[in-house]
XYZ file of C-alpha atoms in Angstrom:
136
model
C -18.269 4.278 15.305
C -17.738 0.999 13.434
C -19.794 2.369 10.548
C -17.445 5.360 10.359
C -14.413 3.104 10.295
C -15.851 0.819 7.612
C -16.471 3.805 5.321
C -12.915 4.967 5.756
C -11.265 1.540 5.571
C -10.555 1.859 1.843
C -8.162 4.712 2.540
C -4.760 4.243 4.096
C -4.489 3.802 7.823
C -2.924 7.216 8.334
C -5.598 9.043 6.344
C -8.282 6.989 8.069
C -7.039 8.031 11.474
C -6.719 11.643 10.343
C -10.225 11.839 8.876
C -11.732 9.893 11.764
C -10.112 12.248 14.245
C -11.547 15.258 12.395
C -15.046 13.739 12.483
C -14.753 12.880 16.156
C -13.717 16.452 16.922
C -16.802 17.712 15.059
C -19.265 15.242 16.581
C -18.272 15.128 20.252
C -18.169 18.163 22.493
C -16.365 17.208 25.692
C -12.684 16.328 25.905
C -13.482 12.981 27.511
C -15.852 11.978 24.685
C -13.319 13.065 22.070
C -10.519 11.139 23.770
C -12.700 8.025 24.135
C -13.751 8.241 20.462
C -10.161 8.642 19.290
C -9.043 5.709 21.409
C -11.818 3.528 19.957
C -10.874 4.569 16.422
C -7.240 3.747 17.103
C -8.187 0.358 18.607
C -10.253 -0.481 15.506
C -7.384 0.507 13.206
C -4.928 -1.628 15.164
C -7.270 -4.627 15.277
C -7.893 -4.297 11.530
C -4.161 -4.329 10.854
C -3.727 -7.305 13.183
C -6.379 -9.322 11.337
C -4.661 -8.501 8.036
C -1.336 -9.668 9.461
C -2.921 -12.939 10.589
C -4.538 -13.409 7.185
C -1.220 -12.989 5.360
C 0.985 -14.721 7.922
C 1.600 -17.582 5.508
C 2.336 -16.825 1.863
C 0.201 -18.512 -0.749
C 1.847 -20.145 -3.769
C -0.125 -17.765 -6.010
C 1.396 -14.731 -4.270
C 4.875 -16.087 -4.786
C 4.134 -16.931 -8.425
C 2.820 -13.424 -9.150
C 5.803 -11.812 -7.444
C 8.270 -13.930 -9.409
C 6.369 -13.422 -12.694
C 6.326 -9.635 -12.376
C 9.976 -9.560 -11.357
C 11.054 -11.737 -14.307
C 8.868 -9.787 -16.758
C 10.238 -6.465 -15.513
C 13.819 -7.725 -15.818
C 13.207 -9.038 -19.343
C 11.587 -5.830 -20.559
C 14.286 -3.722 -18.942
C 16.897 -5.880 -20.685
C 15.196 -5.304 -24.057
C 14.977 -1.559 -23.425
C 18.647 -1.384 -22.393
C 19.685 -3.268 -25.535
C 17.700 -0.840 -27.677
C 18.436 2.489 -26.026
C 21.905 2.038 -24.498
C 23.713 -0.726 -26.342
C 21.795 -0.339 -29.629
C 22.130 -4.063 -30.387
C 18.527 -4.526 -31.534
C 16.228 -2.558 -33.784
C 12.611 -1.920 -32.908
C 9.839 -0.080 -34.675
C 8.177 2.906 -33.005
C 5.040 0.970 -32.084
C 7.153 -1.780 -30.496
C 9.037 0.751 -28.381
C 5.767 2.346 -27.246
C 4.244 -1.053 -26.480
C 7.240 -2.294 -24.493
C 7.532 1.011 -22.621
C 3.874 1.041 -21.598
C 3.956 -2.590 -20.471
C 7.183 -1.940 -18.555
C 5.555 1.039 -16.813
C 2.573 -1.048 -15.767
C 4.725 -3.912 -14.568
C 6.926 -1.451 -12.648
C 3.849 -0.183 -10.829
C 2.739 -3.704 -9.929
C 6.237 -4.665 -8.854
C 6.355 -1.590 -6.636
C 3.040 -2.614 -5.049
C 4.345 -6.131 -4.425
C 7.550 -4.795 -2.854
C 5.545 -2.409 -0.641
C 3.363 -5.308 0.462
C 6.244 -7.641 1.215
C 8.594 -5.149 2.859
C 6.260 -2.465 4.193
C 4.771 0.634 2.656
C 5.569 4.302 2.996
C 3.283 4.777 6.007
C 5.078 2.280 8.187
C 5.429 5.012 10.824
C 1.761 4.500 11.687
C 2.804 1.519 13.813
C 4.785 3.880 16.030
C 1.827 6.146 16.837
C 1.278 6.378 20.567
C -1.689 7.941 22.266
C -0.343 10.138 25.017
C -2.402 12.067 27.442
C -1.442 15.728 27.713
C -2.458 15.721 31.343
C 0.342 15.786 33.861
């Protein structure tokens, strides 16, 4: 079971649980085995998230530096693009516009990743998953 989880650990937690559940349904035959396998998979996912939380409990100076650098760079490039496109206070050649736009797109992606890391990603609902037994 741990081997299965390690193969799927590169994917997001939600997709890992989804794919793991599909494999468990294919491998095990009885309801008890399936339920036990799903509970083990869920326990491994939760413990993996817990170890990641412990690892990043204290921010490193490098993390803060990267976050501030990407934020400042994005603001500066956005300022240049606003001055060119909206206010028309500066003149740029076509290659400069393309260069600034591509760098701004890349920095926007990295800034989005940093914000997702610091404030939670789009699959934050995974924390609210509860295993309920359908038995009465």
